[in-house]
mmCIF file of C-alpha atoms in Angstrom:
data_model
loop_
_atom_site.group_PDB
_atom_site.id
_atom_site.type_symbol
_atom_site.label_atom_id
_atom_site.label_comp_id
_atom_site.label_asym_id
_atom_site.label_seq_id
_atom_site.Cartn_x
_atom_site.Cartn_y
_atom_site.Cartn_z
ATOM 1 C CA LEU A 300 148.629 123.441 24.732
ATOM 2 C CA LYS A 301 147.640 122.261 21.270
ATOM 3 C CA ASP A 302 144.269 124.025 21.598
ATOM 4 C CA LYS A 303 146.059 127.310 22.328
ATOM 5 C CA ILE A 304 148.291 126.874 19.281
ATOM 6 C CA ASP A 305 145.233 126.103 17.131
ATOM 7 C CA GLU A 306 143.421 129.216 18.373
ATOM 8 C CA LYS A 307 146.425 131.417 17.636
ATOM 9 C CA ILE A 308 146.941 130.275 14.055
ATOM 10 C CA ALA A 309 143.197 130.250 13.380
ATOM 11 C CA GLU A 310 143.183 133.990 14.103
ATOM 12 C CA GLY A 311 145.337 134.513 11.038
ATOM 13 C CA ALA A 312 143.461 131.948 8.909
ATOM 14 C CA GLN A 313 146.615 129.811 8.850
ATOM 15 C CA THR A 314 145.239 126.493 10.102
ATOM 16 C CA LYS A 315 145.719 124.585 6.821
ATOM 17 C CA ARG A 316 148.704 126.637 5.567
ATOM 18 C CA HIS A 317 151.032 126.503 8.578
ATOM 19 C CA VAL A 318 153.460 123.651 7.916
ATOM 20 C CA LYS A 319 154.730 123.543 11.473
ATOM 21 C CA LEU A 320 151.834 124.466 13.777
ATOM 22 C CA GLY A 321 148.811 123.843 11.570
ATOM 23 C CA TYR A 322 146.416 120.966 11.025
ATOM 24 C CA GLY A 323 148.470 117.768 10.662
ATOM 25 C CA GLY A 324 151.722 119.701 10.819
ATOM 26 C CA ILE A 325 155.139 119.044 12.281
ATOM 27 C CA ARG A 326 154.039 120.024 15.779
ATOM 28 C CA GLU A 327 151.311 117.347 15.811
ATOM 29 C CA ILE A 328 153.936 114.731 14.955
ATOM 30 C CA GLU A 329 156.126 116.048 17.765
ATOM 31 C CA PHE A 330 153.207 115.963 20.219
ATOM 32 C CA ILE A 331 152.541 112.327 19.298
ATOM 33 C CA VAL A 332 156.196 111.411 19.751
ATOM 34 C CA GLN A 333 156.592 113.270 23.030
ATOM 35 C CA THR A 334 153.381 111.857 24.491
ATOM 36 C CA LEU A 335 154.440 108.302 23.691
ATOM 37 C CA GLN A 336 157.951 109.034 24.991
ATOM 38 C CA LEU A 337 156.531 110.140 28.314
ATOM 39 C CA GLU A 338 154.622 106.900 28.589
ATOM 40 C CA LEU A 339 157.388 104.571 27.427
ATOM 41 C CA GLY A 340 160.341 106.547 28.783
ATOM 42 C CA ARG A 341 159.453 105.695 32.349
ATOM 43 C CA LYS A 342 160.276 102.055 31.635
ATOM 44 C CA LYS A 343 162.687 102.217 28.692
ATOM 45 C CA VAL A 344 165.588 104.652 28.847
ATOM 46 C CA GLU A 345 166.233 104.171 25.126
ATOM 47 C CA ALA A 346 162.970 106.018 24.378
ATOM 48 C CA ARG A 347 164.560 109.190 25.723
ATOM 49 C CA GLU A 348 165.798 110.367 22.353
ATOM 50 C CA ARG A 349 165.792 113.870 20.870
ATOM 51 C CA ASN A 350 165.738 112.987 17.172
ATOM 52 C CA THR A 351 162.159 112.561 15.977
ATOM 53 C CA LEU A 352 162.814 109.902 13.322
ATOM 54 C CA ARG A 353 164.995 107.783 15.611
ATOM 55 C CA THR A 354 162.381 108.124 18.339
ATOM 56 C CA LEU A 355 159.639 106.922 15.998
ATOM 57 C CA ARG A 356 161.737 103.811 15.227
ATOM 58 C CA LYS A 357 162.332 103.164 18.926
ATOM 59 C CA LEU A 358 158.675 103.648 19.788
ATOM 60 C CA ALA A 359 157.679 101.115 17.138
ATOM 61 C CA ARG A 360 160.373 98.667 18.210
ATOM 62 C CA ASN A 361 159.065 98.828 21.785
ATOM 63 C CA GLY A 362 155.397 98.405 20.830
ATOM 64 C CA ALA A 363 154.311 101.954 21.689
ATOM 65 C CA LEU A 364 153.551 102.611 18.013
ATOM 66 C CA SER A 365 152.515 100.284 15.216
ATOM 67 C CA PRO A 366 154.946 99.834 12.310
ATOM 68 C CA GLU A 367 152.330 101.335 9.969
ATOM 69 C CA ALA A 368 151.827 104.432 12.159
ATOM 70 C CA ARG A 369 155.609 104.816 12.368
ATOM 71 C CA ARG A 370 155.929 104.573 8.592
ATOM 72 C CA ARG A 371 153.207 107.153 8.009
ATOM 73 C CA LEU A 372 154.500 109.585 10.626
ATOM 74 C CA SER A 373 158.078 109.273 9.366
ATOM 75 C CA ALA A 374 157.037 109.889 5.761
ATOM 76 C CA ALA A 375 154.932 112.891 6.760
ATOM 77 C CA TYR A 376 157.724 114.287 8.943
ATOM 78 C CA LEU A 377 160.269 114.060 6.111
ATOM 79 C CA PHE A 378 157.825 115.585 3.623
ATOM 80 C CA LEU A 379 156.817 118.463 5.913
ATOM 81 C CA ARG A 380 160.415 119.241 6.889
ATOM 82 C CA ASP A 381 161.323 119.360 3.183
ATOM 83 C CA VAL A 382 158.443 121.784 2.527
ATOM 84 C CA GLU A 383 159.522 123.886 5.511
ATOM 85 C CA ASN A 384 163.135 123.981 4.303
ATOM 86 C CA LYS A 385 162.181 124.962 0.746
ATOM 87 C CA LEU A 386 159.913 127.723 2.074
ATOM 88 C CA GLN A 387 162.727 129.101 4.190
ATOM 89 C CA MET A 388 165.292 128.845 1.387
ATOM 90 C CA ALA A 389 163.130 130.902 -0.931
ATOM 91 C CA HIS A 390 162.467 133.660 1.566
ATOM 92 C CA ASP A 391 165.767 133.439 3.433
ATOM 93 C CA LEU A 392 163.842 133.731 6.683
ATOM 94 C CA GLN A 393 161.997 131.646 9.249
ATOM 95 C CA THR A 394 158.607 131.060 7.640
ATOM 96 C CA HIS A 395 156.222 128.148 7.919
ATOM 97 C CA LEU A 396 153.300 129.340 5.800
ATOM 98 C CA LEU A 397 152.407 127.938 2.413
ATOM 99 C CA PRO A 398 152.131 130.783 -0.081
ATOM 100 C CA THR A 399 148.662 131.954 -1.100
ATOM 101 C CA GLU A 400 149.905 133.614 -4.292
ATOM 102 C CA PRO A 401 149.589 131.045 -7.145
ATOM 103 C CA ALA A 402 152.914 131.931 -8.798
ATOM 104 C CA GLU A 403 154.797 131.597 -5.496
ATOM 105 C CA PHE A 404 153.045 128.306 -4.708
ATOM 106 C CA ARG A 405 154.068 127.037 -8.147
ATOM 107 C CA ARG A 406 157.691 128.018 -7.471
ATOM 108 C CA LEU A 407 157.532 126.107 -4.187
ATOM 109 C CA ALA A 408 156.192 123.015 -5.976
ATOM 110 C CA LEU A 409 159.011 123.211 -8.517
ATOM 111 C CA ARG A 410 161.645 123.657 -5.760
ATOM 112 C CA LEU A 411 160.261 120.492 -4.160
ATOM 113 C CA GLY A 412 160.791 118.574 -7.404
ATOM 114 C CA TYR A 413 157.236 118.481 -8.739
ATOM 115 C CA ARG A 414 156.854 118.781 -12.494
ATOM 116 C CA ASP A 415 153.806 119.454 -14.616
ATOM 117 C CA GLY A 416 152.196 116.333 -16.026
ATOM 118 C CA VAL A 417 149.302 115.794 -18.377
ATOM 119 C CA GLY A 418 146.274 117.042 -16.462
ATOM 120 C CA SER A 419 148.340 117.320 -13.284
ATOM 121 C CA PRO A 420 150.134 120.639 -12.774
ATOM 122 C CA ALA A 421 152.973 120.703 -10.247
ATOM 123 C CA PRO A 422 151.026 122.860 -7.735
ATOM 124 C CA ASP A 423 148.123 120.388 -7.789
ATOM 125 C CA GLN A 424 150.487 117.505 -7.082
ATOM 126 C CA LEU A 425 151.995 119.385 -4.123
ATOM 127 C CA THR A 426 148.522 120.219 -2.801
ATOM 128 C CA ARG A 427 147.489 116.567 -3.080
ATOM 129 C CA ASP A 428 150.583 115.307 -1.226
ATOM 130 C CA TYR A 429 150.382 118.032 1.412
ATOM 131 C CA ARG A 430 146.741 117.185 2.138
ATOM 132 C CA PHE A 431 147.501 113.463 2.230
ATOM 133 C CA HIS A 432 150.270 113.868 4.802
ATOM 134 C CA THR A 433 148.527 116.443 6.983
ATOM 135 C CA GLU A 434 145.267 114.488 7.022
ATOM 136 C CA THR A 435 147.185 111.319 7.931
ATOM 137 C CA VAL A 436 149.040 113.056 10.759
ATOM 138 C CA HIS A 437 145.917 114.726 12.104
ATOM 139 C CA ALA A 438 143.992 111.445 12.090
ATOM 140 C CA LEU A 439 146.815 109.738 14.033
ATOM 141 C CA PHE A 440 147.004 112.704 16.407
ATOM 142 C CA GLN A 441 143.280 112.472 17.124
ATOM 143 C CA GLU A 442 143.485 108.707 17.457
ATOM 144 C CA LEU A 443 146.231 108.973 20.071
ATOM 145 C CA PHE A 444 144.283 111.354 22.244
ATOM 146 C CA GLU A 445 140.897 109.687 21.734
ATOM 147 C CA THR A 446 141.930 106.000 21.766
ATOM 148 C CA PRO A 447 145.585 105.702 22.834
ATOM 149 C CA GLU A 448 145.690 101.975 22.084
ATOM 150 C CA GLY A 449 144.829 102.720 18.446
ATOM 151 C CA LEU A 450 148.365 103.698 17.442
ATOM 152 C CA ARG A 451 149.736 100.376 18.644
ATOM 153 C CA LYS A 452 147.649 98.287 16.252
#
């Protein structure tokens, strides 16, 4: 399923710009959560939760996810949802793509609370944080499907 999503957004050169479906995006977090829920939910009814952040806490509490992986996934989820919300506020429509136009990307950074600093413009700060979170999520996503025990450590 994830491969099909990746193929579809790659067609439009959106892999690194799609906040929800792209590389390290919201959907990868949801796939991690749902995969671990399937595993744990057979034994622990409490893992059958719809809210992503509460589920991450429950997965960590039950040993299906390390506290560090939970912390990273929760931080990324909150960050990416904030980006998604600010994108949608600006366009008043359902969009998940980071703007390619520099002025629009700058406006997004400012809406998210970034401010220009000495040698560190607001758009650069947003880019840095976006890359950090998406790379973290993607690494955890790959780890889950390559070495499932890895997320428990």
